[in-house]
Amino acid sequence: MTARRRPPFPLGLLIRTATAWSVALLLFFPLAWLGLTAFKTELQAVATPPQWLFTPTLENFHEVQSRSDYLLHARNSVVTSVLSTVFGLLLAAPAAYAMAFFRSRWTRDILMWMLSTKMMPAVGALVPVYVLAQKSQLLDTQLALIIVFALSNLPIMVWMLYSHFRDIPPEILEAARMDGATLWQEVRLVLLPLGMGGIASTGLLCLVLSWNEAFWSLNLSAAKAGTLATLIASYSSPEGLFWAKLSAASLMAIAPIVVFGWFSQKQLVQGLTFGAVK
Amino acid sequence: MNRSIPRLLLAPAVGTLFLWMIVPLGMTIYFSLIRYNLMQPDETGFAGLENFAFFVTDPSFGTAVTNTLLLLGSVIAITVLIGVALALLINEPFPGRGIVRVLLISPFFVMPTVNALLWKNMMMNPIYGVLAQVWTFFGAQPVDWLTDHPLFAVIVMVAWQWLPFATLIFMTSLQSLDREQLEAARMDGATYPQQVRFLVLPHLARSVAVVVMIEMIFLLGVFAEIYTTTAGGPGDASTNVTFLIFKQALLNFDAGVASAGALFAVLMANIVAVFLIRMIGNNLDR
């Protein structure tokens, strides 16, 4: 035991607390303001000076649903983000397992190649994918979005799963193999329990990315398969400019994923950094 | 164990990804060489390098490239610098640290279209926007951000979204800093700036590399923020390469020129990727 740590100087703690809280509130303010505006009337929403005290109303939420069918877009968002995550995991997990536990001299090259496909900007594939979707009658369908989301997230998913699986000592899998476990048993009894954290964080991130994805949904979907991202974008035209309603719609579009993000921030960090930052 | 099993497991991911890369790329190369306007289906034929010439000599082209790089560079600089400062600030315990963390990371989960409209209407509107009211309160003339400083406005929106990400990564990284080493440095009389310079920053190098890499991947393709706020304007003041190609393809319906532009974007991304792969090759290899 070295010398006892001096108790922190209270003034320093005070300054730290005040600064941290001010910065956090400042950065969170736009969201708080969005939340407040959602419960105002249109008149209160554009009042100058801004109104802090008002009687909250739920009217905007009803309006949003009756005018633009929020529930349809929300369902599209849930279906496309969940299914594309599942589809992506089904492709990525076997590949990551193979590369993590059966390394060959190609492994590094394959990983780098996969990441390099993510470097190709989505817009580079826009015209062909649009034409393909149009020709195969998949334009404005959930299926098109599911496939595109899954494929564009695939490189990142493989990377994340790969680095998580690399953290599992290969000896454990070898021991199971020695004991005569079949491949399926090895995966079900050893890999899945040990790799669950990694699979979960990969799935979480993929879910967030697909939920918020805007480029492909704006270009490949319309009234039928449009996600919440496209619903919100439809409010950008000048004639749709109703701030309180826009806020209500926005709040409903981001609340599920923001709350979800709060609860999964730990897993997300691991996931986002491919486990490279601990 | 059968040696072919790993290959079988790898095949679906590699196969689909290969198709996802090669089919659009092949088609893009083909489209870029022909006359192909979605509105004029009968006007076809080999165009040679016409489309490329048209795209590159477009007066918007230079602006779009500059804007793309400015956006990328400033957002990365802002998020890394402020992110490190914030991470250092909340690394030590203080009352309410958990809540501050949650508040700080929230913007990262906001979808880009909401982010854009939120800033455009509720923050930056020159009359009703919160910023305008703050300006008026201090007796200053409110600024019409999206008209007068469109690129700056987009940078603010994107940086607001990505700052939490950087902060979160740096925060996590700081937690693994060797506290004994820091303590020893303190005992030896190292000042706080010295501790940061010689212990903290070297420790953060790896996470800075990760943040820069991920942000590059996502920021080269910034689209929703521009689409929903400025639509690239006024003029080309906030057009980036992604948005320029989008304009050619879906607003001008010129698939040929858009494809030529897309190939340029691929080239640009690959130049960035070469640097990146070299960087993470050194940083992430284990």
mmCIF file of C-alpha atoms in Angstrom, chain B residues 23-279:
data_model
loop_
_atom_site.group_PDB
_atom_site.id
_atom_site.type_symbol
_atom_site.label_atom_id
_atom_site.label_comp_id
_atom_site.label_asym_id
_atom_site.label_seq_id
_atom_site.Cartn_x
_atom_site.Cartn_y
_atom_site.Cartn_z
ATOM 1 C CA VAL B 23 -23.001 -6.795 -59.520
ATOM 2 C CA PRO B 24 -23.588 -3.105 -58.757
ATOM 3 C CA LEU B 25 -19.992 -2.299 -59.656
ATOM 4 C CA GLY B 26 -20.250 -4.122 -62.972
ATOM 5 C CA MET B 27 -23.560 -2.471 -63.782
ATOM 6 C CA THR B 28 -22.231 0.927 -62.728
ATOM 7 C CA ILE B 29 -19.252 0.566 -65.050
ATOM 8 C CA TYR B 30 -21.578 -0.491 -67.872
ATOM 9 C CA PHE B 31 -24.075 2.351 -67.271
ATOM 10 C CA SER B 32 -21.270 4.872 -67.051
ATOM 11 C CA LEU B 33 -20.231 4.029 -70.602
ATOM 12 C CA ILE B 34 -23.649 4.306 -72.244
ATOM 13 C CA ARG B 35 -26.295 6.976 -72.704
ATOM 14 C CA TYR B 36 -28.936 6.057 -70.191
ATOM 15 C CA ASN B 37 -31.606 8.464 -69.076
ATOM 16 C CA LEU B 38 -34.517 6.977 -67.172
ATOM 17 C CA MET B 39 -36.852 9.554 -68.734
ATOM 18 C CA GLN B 40 -35.679 9.051 -72.323
ATOM 19 C CA PRO B 41 -35.495 5.263 -72.780
ATOM 20 C CA ASP B 42 -35.077 5.432 -76.559
ATOM 21 C CA GLU B 43 -31.934 7.531 -76.450
ATOM 22 C CA THR B 44 -29.272 4.879 -76.066
ATOM 23 C CA GLY B 45 -25.880 3.967 -77.420
ATOM 24 C CA PHE B 46 -22.235 3.867 -76.468
ATOM 25 C CA ALA B 47 -21.101 7.117 -74.884
ATOM 26 C CA GLY B 48 -17.433 6.465 -74.286
ATOM 27 C CA LEU B 49 -16.102 8.774 -71.636
ATOM 28 C CA GLU B 50 -18.764 11.413 -72.268
ATOM 29 C CA ASN B 51 -20.480 10.797 -68.923
ATOM 30 C CA PHE B 52 -17.233 11.108 -66.987
ATOM 31 C CA ALA B 53 -16.345 14.291 -68.786
ATOM 32 C CA PHE B 54 -19.798 15.677 -68.076
ATOM 33 C CA PHE B 55 -19.638 14.820 -64.390
ATOM 34 C CA VAL B 56 -16.118 16.095 -63.805
ATOM 35 C CA THR B 57 -16.620 19.356 -65.719
ATOM 36 C CA ASP B 58 -19.898 20.034 -63.930
ATOM 37 C CA PRO B 59 -19.284 23.267 -62.018
ATOM 38 C CA SER B 60 -20.772 21.573 -58.942
ATOM 39 C CA PHE B 61 -18.111 18.886 -58.984
ATOM 40 C CA GLY B 62 -15.214 20.766 -57.398
ATOM 41 C CA THR B 63 -17.472 22.230 -54.732
ATOM 42 C CA ALA B 64 -18.895 18.810 -53.931
ATOM 43 C CA VAL B 65 -15.440 17.273 -53.464
ATOM 44 C CA THR B 66 -14.287 20.176 -51.292
ATOM 45 C CA ASN B 67 -17.474 20.014 -49.227
ATOM 46 C CA THR B 68 -17.136 16.261 -48.725
ATOM 47 C CA LEU B 69 -13.596 16.623 -47.423
ATOM 48 C CA LEU B 70 -14.433 19.688 -45.306
ATOM 49 C CA LEU B 71 -17.358 17.891 -43.718
ATOM 50 C CA LEU B 72 -15.316 14.764 -43.057
ATOM 51 C CA GLY B 73 -12.335 16.681 -41.693
ATOM 52 C CA SER B 74 -14.202 19.092 -39.459
ATOM 53 C CA VAL B 75 -16.538 16.528 -37.943
ATOM 54 C CA ILE B 76 -13.638 14.203 -37.176
ATOM 55 C CA ALA B 77 -11.590 17.051 -35.683
ATOM 56 C CA ILE B 78 -14.489 18.341 -33.569
ATOM 57 C CA THR B 79 -15.584 14.949 -32.284
ATOM 58 C CA VAL B 80 -12.074 13.748 -31.449
ATOM 59 C CA LEU B 81 -10.949 16.940 -29.677
ATOM 60 C CA ILE B 82 -14.127 17.628 -27.730
ATOM 61 C CA GLY B 83 -14.688 13.905 -27.244
ATOM 62 C CA VAL B 84 -11.323 13.524 -25.485
ATOM 63 C CA ALA B 85 -11.999 16.585 -23.338
ATOM 64 C CA LEU B 86 -15.449 15.317 -22.350
ATOM 65 C CA ALA B 87 -14.184 11.834 -21.628
ATOM 66 C CA LEU B 88 -11.479 13.279 -19.353
ATOM 67 C CA LEU B 89 -14.073 15.468 -17.660
ATOM 68 C CA ILE B 90 -16.398 12.649 -16.710
ATOM 69 C CA ASN B 91 -13.746 10.024 -16.085
ATOM 70 C CA GLU B 92 -13.508 10.963 -12.400
ATOM 71 C CA PRO B 93 -16.551 10.313 -10.217
ATOM 72 C CA PHE B 94 -18.961 13.164 -9.408
ATOM 73 C CA PRO B 95 -22.619 13.289 -8.344
ATOM 74 C CA GLY B 96 -24.984 12.191 -11.117
ATOM 75 C CA ARG B 97 -22.308 10.761 -13.395
ATOM 76 C CA GLY B 98 -24.642 7.994 -14.578
ATOM 77 C CA ILE B 99 -27.322 10.444 -15.694
ATOM 78 C CA VAL B 100 -24.764 12.712 -17.385
ATOM 79 C CA ARG B 101 -23.515 9.696 -19.347
ATOM 80 C CA VAL B 102 -27.001 8.830 -20.526
ATOM 81 C CA LEU B 103 -27.715 12.455 -21.550
ATOM 82 C CA LEU B 104 -24.393 12.693 -23.377
ATOM 83 C CA ILE B 105 -24.759 9.580 -25.506
ATOM 84 C CA SER B 106 -28.395 10.091 -26.498
ATOM 85 C CA PRO B 107 -27.866 12.066 -29.730
ATOM 86 C CA PHE B 108 -26.044 9.090 -31.245
ATOM 87 C CA PHE B 109 -29.272 7.083 -31.405
ATOM 88 C CA VAL B 110 -31.294 9.819 -33.091
ATOM 89 C CA MET B 111 -32.064 9.006 -36.701
ATOM 90 C CA PRO B 112 -30.410 11.402 -39.190
ATOM 91 C CA THR B 113 -33.703 12.630 -40.636
ATOM 92 C CA VAL B 114 -34.973 13.625 -37.179
ATOM 93 C CA ASN B 115 -31.628 15.183 -36.336
ATOM 94 C CA ALA B 116 -31.775 17.285 -39.498
ATOM 95 C CA LEU B 117 -35.329 18.541 -39.086
ATOM 96 C CA LEU B 118 -34.840 19.173 -35.385
ATOM 97 C CA TRP B 119 -31.896 21.484 -36.041
ATOM 98 C CA LYS B 120 -33.422 23.061 -39.115
ATOM 99 C CA ASN B 121 -36.771 23.972 -37.560
ATOM 100 C CA MET B 122 -36.398 24.147 -33.825
ATOM 101 C CA MET B 123 -32.791 25.251 -33.352
ATOM 102 C CA MET B 124 -31.623 27.159 -36.460
ATOM 103 C CA ASN B 125 -34.798 28.766 -37.757
ATOM 104 C CA PRO B 126 -33.973 32.499 -38.042
ATOM 105 C CA ILE B 127 -37.257 33.619 -36.438
ATOM 106 C CA TYR B 128 -38.631 31.008 -34.072
ATOM 107 C CA GLY B 129 -35.499 28.902 -33.573
ATOM 108 C CA VAL B 130 -33.965 28.638 -30.132
ATOM 109 C CA LEU B 131 -30.608 29.948 -31.392
ATOM 110 C CA ALA B 132 -32.269 33.013 -32.910
ATOM 111 C CA GLN B 133 -33.968 33.725 -29.582
ATOM 112 C CA VAL B 134 -30.676 33.392 -27.724
ATOM 113 C CA TRP B 135 -29.067 35.778 -30.212
ATOM 114 C CA THR B 136 -31.912 38.262 -29.788
ATOM 115 C CA PHE B 137 -31.667 37.985 -26.013
ATOM 116 C CA PHE B 138 -28.058 39.147 -26.185
ATOM 117 C CA GLY B 139 -29.033 41.909 -28.583
ATOM 118 C CA ALA B 140 -27.434 40.322 -31.632
ATOM 119 C CA GLN B 141 -28.934 39.924 -35.086
ATOM 120 C CA PRO B 142 -30.273 36.325 -35.499
ATOM 121 C CA VAL B 143 -28.411 34.300 -38.115
ATOM 122 C CA ASP B 144 -30.141 32.395 -40.910
ATOM 123 C CA TRP B 145 -27.824 29.426 -40.525
ATOM 124 C CA LEU B 146 -29.115 27.233 -43.345
ATOM 125 C CA THR B 147 -29.044 30.020 -45.922
ATOM 126 C CA ASP B 148 -25.939 31.917 -44.897
ATOM 127 C CA HIS B 149 -23.756 29.120 -43.532
ATOM 128 C CA PRO B 150 -25.307 25.927 -44.947
ATOM 129 C CA LEU B 151 -22.209 23.737 -44.809
ATOM 130 C CA PHE B 152 -21.436 24.877 -41.295
ATOM 131 C CA ALA B 153 -25.019 24.058 -40.286
ATOM 132 C CA VAL B 154 -24.664 20.534 -41.671
ATOM 133 C CA ILE B 155 -21.331 20.141 -39.876
ATOM 134 C CA VAL B 156 -22.986 21.137 -36.581
ATOM 135 C CA MET B 157 -25.770 18.573 -37.045
ATOM 136 C CA VAL B 158 -23.441 15.746 -37.970
ATOM 137 C CA ALA B 159 -20.942 16.612 -35.229
ATOM 138 C CA TRP B 160 -23.759 16.693 -32.651
ATOM 139 C CA GLN B 161 -24.659 13.175 -33.703
ATOM 140 C CA TRP B 162 -21.140 11.759 -33.673
ATOM 141 C CA LEU B 163 -19.670 13.517 -30.627
ATOM 142 C CA PRO B 164 -21.454 11.093 -28.256
ATOM 143 C CA PHE B 165 -20.002 8.173 -30.159
ATOM 144 C CA ALA B 166 -16.444 9.481 -29.820
ATOM 145 C CA THR B 167 -16.976 10.383 -26.158
ATOM 146 C CA LEU B 168 -18.376 6.941 -25.398
ATOM 147 C CA ILE B 169 -15.410 5.169 -26.971
ATOM 148 C CA PHE B 170 -12.836 7.408 -25.238
ATOM 149 C CA MET B 171 -14.634 7.012 -21.917
ATOM 150 C CA THR B 172 -14.454 3.256 -22.179
ATOM 151 C CA SER B 173 -10.825 3.401 -23.147
ATOM 152 C CA LEU B 174 -9.923 5.677 -20.221
ATOM 153 C CA GLN B 175 -11.362 3.178 -17.771
ATOM 154 C CA SER B 176 -8.639 0.727 -18.685
ATOM 155 C CA LEU B 177 -5.862 3.277 -18.066
ATOM 156 C CA ASP B 178 -3.401 1.991 -15.493
ATOM 157 C CA ARG B 179 -4.293 3.976 -12.368
ATOM 158 C CA GLU B 180 -1.131 2.996 -10.494
ATOM 159 C CA GLN B 181 1.001 4.449 -13.245
ATOM 160 C CA LEU B 182 -0.962 7.663 -13.101
ATOM 161 C CA GLU B 183 -0.617 7.727 -9.336
ATOM 162 C CA ALA B 184 3.128 7.212 -9.621
ATOM 163 C CA ALA B 185 3.415 10.064 -12.102
ATOM 164 C CA ARG B 186 1.451 12.270 -9.734
ATOM 165 C CA MET B 187 3.772 11.353 -6.860
ATOM 166 C CA ASP B 188 6.756 12.240 -9.009
ATOM 167 C CA GLY B 189 5.281 15.689 -9.374
ATOM 168 C CA ALA B 190 3.886 15.485 -12.910
ATOM 169 C CA THR B 191 1.385 18.276 -13.516
ATOM 170 C CA TYR B 192 -2.061 17.495 -14.911
ATOM 171 C CA PRO B 193 -1.151 18.632 -18.462
ATOM 172 C CA GLN B 194 1.981 16.448 -18.258
ATOM 173 C CA GLN B 195 -0.060 13.451 -17.170
ATOM 174 C CA VAL B 196 -2.432 13.977 -20.079
ATOM 175 C CA ARG B 197 0.360 14.520 -22.580
ATOM 176 C CA PHE B 198 2.554 11.567 -21.617
ATOM 177 C CA LEU B 199 0.139 8.987 -20.211
ATOM 178 C CA VAL B 200 -3.451 9.602 -21.248
ATOM 179 C CA LEU B 201 -3.035 10.603 -24.883
ATOM 180 C CA PRO B 202 -0.714 7.709 -25.819
ATOM 181 C CA HIS B 203 -3.189 5.382 -24.128
ATOM 182 C CA LEU B 204 -6.017 6.824 -26.226
ATOM 183 C CA ALA B 205 -4.181 6.479 -29.561
ATOM 184 C CA ARG B 206 -5.815 3.172 -30.404
ATOM 185 C CA SER B 207 -9.334 4.366 -29.703
ATOM 186 C CA VAL B 208 -8.726 7.536 -31.698
ATOM 187 C CA ALA B 209 -7.793 5.294 -34.637
ATOM 188 C CA VAL B 210 -11.020 3.337 -34.199
ATOM 189 C CA VAL B 211 -13.142 6.484 -33.992
ATOM 190 C CA VAL B 212 -11.527 8.018 -37.078
ATOM 191 C CA MET B 213 -12.008 4.795 -39.023
ATOM 192 C CA ILE B 214 -15.682 4.327 -38.201
ATOM 193 C CA GLU B 215 -16.506 7.983 -38.734
ATOM 194 C CA MET B 216 -14.783 7.969 -42.139
ATOM 195 C CA ILE B 217 -16.854 4.993 -43.230
ATOM 196 C CA PHE B 218 -20.105 6.668 -42.265
ATOM 197 C CA LEU B 219 -19.328 10.328 -42.983
ATOM 198 C CA LEU B 220 -18.243 9.876 -46.600
ATOM 199 C CA GLY B 221 -21.853 8.990 -47.302
ATOM 200 C CA VAL B 222 -23.671 11.695 -45.325
ATOM 201 C CA PHE B 223 -26.984 12.094 -47.094
ATOM 202 C CA ALA B 224 -30.104 12.410 -44.963
ATOM 203 C CA GLU B 225 -28.965 15.593 -43.215
ATOM 204 C CA ILE B 226 -28.431 17.343 -46.539
ATOM 205 C CA TYR B 227 -31.502 15.871 -48.228
ATOM 206 C CA THR B 228 -33.878 17.024 -45.497
ATOM 207 C CA THR B 229 -32.398 20.430 -44.707
ATOM 208 C CA THR B 230 -30.692 22.294 -47.512
ATOM 209 C CA ALA B 231 -31.145 19.911 -50.464
ATOM 210 C CA GLY B 232 -27.537 20.728 -51.273
ATOM 211 C CA GLY B 233 -28.176 24.434 -51.542
ATOM 212 C CA PRO B 234 -28.269 27.283 -51.723
ATOM 213 C CA GLY B 235 -26.558 26.729 -55.065
ATOM 214 C CA ASP B 236 -24.061 23.998 -54.295
ATOM 215 C CA ALA B 237 -22.975 25.409 -50.970
ATOM 216 C CA SER B 238 -23.803 22.238 -49.049
ATOM 217 C CA THR B 239 -23.660 19.602 -51.803
ATOM 218 C CA ASN B 240 -21.351 16.683 -51.156
ATOM 219 C CA VAL B 241 -20.372 13.976 -53.646
ATOM 220 C CA THR B 242 -23.082 11.623 -52.401
ATOM 221 C CA PHE B 243 -25.751 14.246 -52.831
ATOM 222 C CA LEU B 244 -24.454 15.318 -56.250
ATOM 223 C CA ILE B 245 -24.728 11.763 -57.567
ATOM 224 C CA PHE B 246 -28.177 11.427 -56.054
ATOM 225 C CA LYS B 247 -29.198 14.621 -57.849
ATOM 226 C CA GLN B 248 -27.986 13.283 -61.190
ATOM 227 C CA ALA B 249 -29.634 9.906 -60.722
ATOM 228 C CA LEU B 250 -33.006 10.606 -59.214
ATOM 229 C CA LEU B 251 -33.636 14.268 -59.927
ATOM 230 C CA ASN B 252 -32.147 14.494 -63.411
ATOM 231 C CA PHE B 253 -32.849 10.802 -64.114
ATOM 232 C CA ASP B 254 -29.466 10.558 -65.823
ATOM 233 C CA ALA B 255 -28.260 7.101 -64.808
ATOM 234 C CA GLY B 256 -25.245 7.347 -67.102
ATOM 235 C CA VAL B 257 -23.783 10.474 -65.538
ATOM 236 C CA ALA B 258 -24.768 9.310 -62.052
ATOM 237 C CA SER B 259 -22.869 6.069 -62.637
ATOM 238 C CA ALA B 260 -19.792 7.938 -63.763
ATOM 239 C CA GLY B 261 -20.054 9.974 -60.571
ATOM 240 C CA ALA B 262 -20.522 6.856 -58.505
ATOM 241 C CA LEU B 263 -17.308 5.399 -59.916
ATOM 242 C CA PHE B 264 -15.571 8.573 -58.872
ATOM 243 C CA ALA B 265 -16.996 8.211 -55.360
ATOM 244 C CA VAL B 266 -15.726 4.640 -55.250
ATOM 245 C CA LEU B 267 -12.293 5.856 -56.290
ATOM 246 C CA MET B 268 -12.319 8.540 -53.609
ATOM 247 C CA ALA B 269 -13.457 6.081 -50.950
ATOM 248 C CA ASN B 270 -10.695 3.717 -51.966
ATOM 249 C CA ILE B 271 -8.040 6.368 -51.606
ATOM 250 C CA VAL B 272 -9.329 6.991 -48.099
ATOM 251 C CA ALA B 273 -9.491 3.242 -47.501
ATOM 252 C CA VAL B 274 -5.830 2.734 -48.375
ATOM 253 C CA PHE B 275 -4.816 5.103 -45.590
ATOM 254 C CA LEU B 276 -7.344 3.588 -43.283
ATOM 255 C CA ILE B 277 -6.401 -0.022 -43.796
ATOM 256 C CA ARG B 278 -2.781 0.808 -43.268
ATOM 257 C CA MET B 279 -3.711 2.605 -40.064
#
